[in-house]
Amino acid sequence: GQNIDQPTEMTATEGAIVQINCTYQTSGFNGLFWYQQHAGEAPTFLSYNVLDGLEEKGRFSSFLSRSKGYSYLLLKELQMKDSASYLCAVRDRWGGGADGLTFGKGTHLIIQP
Amino acid sequence: GAGVSQSPSNKVTEKGKDVELRCDPISGHTALYWYRQSLGQGLEFLIYFQGNSAPDKSGLPSDRFSAERTGGSVSTLTIQRTQQEDSAVYLCASSLTAGGPNEQFFGPGTRLTVL
């Protein structure tokens, strides 16, 4: 089976930087995704990591260490619209379907003025 | 172009009734996925299709759940003899093809309430 852990809730200040961590335990690994989900809306894709290292995309960056089963999502220059849930998801080569993703419960990020 | 669409957006049904949920993927996307999201829970993978075939149905929670996809496009998720624990938001996603960095584009979901 799989286990994906991420903090339930985080609070940060507008303009600041926040790092959302995700740890996972899987029987196989075939990629890690980060999604953003605003309340009442569908998740939207943020990033994909399959090799170790940092992927940068504008204000958002995602890091992966496969040996540690660890990833983080880094959000810079926070804006009020970044208040949302951030979902870490892993594709396990043998579980969750050959291609279905296993999602963590999400981190609810609250941005304060 | 249009995104993933789902219907109905909301469905209220009585325990024991059957329901059908529909998903229209993005045109040209060969892979289609069904998930459900219960209150306070993460997204739970149910089933995915590559074309019309479903390589993995292991996420379906019981034999009351079934899904089909015809013509490599529209998919329906059927829940028979609904139970209150089936209440959740059912999300459909599609991607260009399965695997790799292909991101999954999600539809707005169907909120199912079983009374």
XYZ file of C-alpha atoms in Angstrom:
228
model
C 0.000 0.000 0.000
C 0.933 3.638 0.140
C 1.138 6.283 2.825
C 1.389 9.980 2.052
C 1.756 12.513 4.848
C 1.518 16.278 4.701
C 0.603 18.857 7.335
C -3.105 19.489 7.722
C -2.907 23.263 7.877
C -0.336 26.049 7.562
C -0.546 29.818 7.926
C 1.709 32.335 6.196
C 1.863 36.067 5.530
C 1.261 37.817 2.228
C 4.565 38.461 0.460
C 6.437 35.798 2.418
C 7.672 32.308 1.500
C 6.163 29.010 2.644
C 7.334 25.403 2.271
C 4.831 22.568 2.327
C 6.366 19.177 3.005
C 5.206 15.779 1.834
C 6.583 12.399 2.830
C 5.572 9.180 1.198
C 6.040 5.439 1.499
C 5.279 3.404 -1.591
C 6.040 -0.045 -2.932
C 7.145 1.603 -6.158
C 7.597 5.137 -7.433
C 6.757 6.589 -10.795
C 6.372 10.308 -10.219
C 5.115 12.864 -7.698
C 2.624 15.629 -8.446
C 1.494 18.735 -6.625
C -2.004 20.074 -7.194
C -3.758 23.196 -5.924
C -7.413 23.037 -4.948
C -9.484 26.074 -4.036
C -12.551 25.399 -1.905
C -15.370 23.953 -3.961
C -13.253 23.719 -7.099
C -11.412 20.983 -8.958
C -7.685 20.423 -8.366
C -5.331 22.110 -10.822
C -1.862 20.878 -11.708
C 1.155 22.695 -10.273
C 4.222 20.500 -10.741
C 5.661 17.081 -11.533
C 8.884 15.504 -10.238
C 10.234 12.095 -11.153
C 13.977 12.681 -10.717
C 15.711 14.077 -7.643
C 16.122 17.811 -7.510
C 14.305 21.072 -7.814
C 11.789 22.026 -10.488
C 11.064 25.746 -10.679
C 8.019 27.296 -12.280
C 7.539 30.970 -11.576
C 6.662 31.575 -7.928
C 6.292 27.839 -7.321
C 9.089 25.276 -6.969
C 8.937 21.596 -6.110
C 11.722 19.419 -4.766
C 12.062 15.646 -4.683
C 14.365 13.224 -2.871
C 13.479 9.668 -3.831
C 15.901 8.105 -1.353
C 14.195 9.958 1.497
C 10.645 9.622 0.191
C 10.332 13.372 0.532
C 9.096 16.299 -1.463
C 8.300 19.913 -0.774
C 6.402 22.649 -2.541
C 7.870 26.122 -2.133
C 5.666 29.148 -2.728
C 7.340 32.559 -2.968
C 5.917 36.097 -2.855
C 2.696 34.789 -1.422
C -0.544 36.352 -2.594
C -3.968 36.183 -0.993
C -5.190 34.065 -3.920
C -2.694 31.364 -2.887
C -5.020 30.474 -0.004
C -6.052 26.954 -0.990
C -5.393 23.296 -0.293
C -2.199 21.844 -1.735
C -2.318 18.166 -2.594
C 0.696 15.896 -2.851
C 0.095 12.853 -5.068
C 2.262 9.881 -5.939
C 2.054 7.498 -8.859
C 2.954 4.060 -7.603
C 4.009 1.749 -10.375
C 2.280 -1.157 -8.709
C -0.530 0.338 -6.727
C -3.310 2.825 -7.166
C -3.625 1.596 -10.699
C -0.800 1.595 -13.170
C -1.501 5.261 -13.593
C -3.973 6.372 -10.953
C -2.565 8.745 -8.388
C -2.617 8.287 -4.629
C -3.263 11.616 -2.958
C -2.409 12.893 0.479
C -5.185 14.573 2.444
C -3.907 17.988 1.457
C -2.463 20.970 3.294
C -4.841 23.859 3.839
C -2.776 27.033 3.410
C -4.119 30.244 4.929
C -2.562 33.527 3.790
C -2.881 36.458 6.171
C -2.471 40.117 5.173
C -10.736 24.226 -26.018
C -13.262 22.961 -23.487
C -12.082 21.341 -20.297
C -13.333 18.185 -18.622
C -17.044 18.353 -17.985
C -19.153 16.296 -15.611
C -22.868 15.887 -15.095
C -24.858 16.287 -13.054
C -23.092 18.825 -10.869
C -25.213 17.781 -7.917
C -27.187 14.609 -7.294
C -29.359 13.829 -4.311
C -30.700 10.307 -4.132
C -32.302 7.950 -1.693
C -30.486 5.025 -0.181
C -30.872 1.941 -2.344
C -31.308 3.780 -5.645
C -28.878 3.518 -8.565
C -27.074 6.573 -9.914
C -25.097 7.294 -13.067
C -22.421 9.948 -13.228
C -21.084 11.169 -16.545
C -17.692 12.480 -17.585
C -16.721 14.149 -20.870
C -12.923 14.290 -21.126
C -10.892 16.821 -23.062
C -11.022 15.984 -26.748
C -8.056 13.858 -27.793
C -7.208 12.700 -24.278
C -6.878 8.931 -24.243
C -6.582 8.423 -20.478
C -9.529 9.011 -18.146
C -9.628 8.685 -14.364
C -12.303 8.582 -11.677
C -11.636 9.715 -8.105
C -13.839 10.514 -5.161
C -13.274 13.032 -2.394
C -15.050 12.666 0.906
C -15.236 15.462 3.441
C -11.901 15.807 5.210
C -10.352 13.028 3.161
C -7.907 13.027 0.313
C -8.825 12.125 -3.220
C -9.345 8.392 -3.546
C -8.488 6.749 -6.858
C -11.268 4.560 -8.208
C -10.474 3.465 -11.771
C -8.744 4.617 -14.915
C -9.211 3.978 -18.615
C -6.686 3.952 -21.399
C -8.887 4.142 -24.454
C -11.916 2.012 -23.735
C -10.192 -0.508 -21.518
C -9.719 -0.274 -17.774
C -6.304 -1.733 -16.873
C -6.937 -1.334 -13.181
C -10.214 -1.455 -11.305
C -8.664 -2.140 -7.919
C -9.744 1.213 -6.498
C -13.452 0.518 -6.856
C -14.686 0.190 -3.258
C -17.243 -2.546 -3.880
C -18.987 -4.481 -6.625
C -21.782 -1.901 -6.496
C -19.446 0.404 -8.402
C -18.814 -0.010 -12.114
C -17.601 2.207 -14.922
C -17.470 2.068 -18.659
C -16.086 4.159 -21.452
C -17.269 3.980 -25.011
C -15.750 5.375 -28.181
C -12.650 6.365 -26.258
C -14.469 9.427 -24.996
C -17.383 9.699 -22.570
C -17.341 7.629 -19.396
C -20.080 6.770 -16.952
C -19.618 5.715 -13.350
C -22.558 3.723 -12.013
C -23.256 3.140 -8.353
C -25.932 0.550 -7.643
C -27.977 0.351 -4.451
C -26.395 3.540 -3.099
C -25.455 3.737 0.566
C -24.979 6.811 2.735
C -21.216 6.230 2.817
C -21.191 6.744 -0.957
C -21.857 10.453 -0.370
C -18.849 12.333 -1.728
C -17.670 14.488 -4.614
C -16.850 12.296 -7.598
C -14.110 13.794 -9.755
C -13.162 12.823 -13.253
C -9.827 13.689 -14.828
C -8.268 13.142 -18.230
C -4.752 13.294 -19.614
C -3.255 13.147 -23.091
C -2.097 9.634 -22.390
C -1.272 7.566 -19.349
C 2.025 7.754 -17.523
C 4.956 10.132 -17.577
C 4.615 13.815 -16.815
C 1.198 13.994 -18.408
C -0.819 16.092 -16.033
C -4.348 15.110 -15.225
C -6.957 17.785 -15.873
C -9.854 17.570 -13.461
C -13.507 18.258 -14.055
C -15.657 20.228 -11.602
C -17.003 17.065 -9.981
C -20.404 15.659 -9.142
C -21.506 16.116 -5.547
C -23.475 13.005 -4.591
C -25.640 13.022 -1.493
C -27.329 9.796 -0.428
C -30.142 10.334 2.048
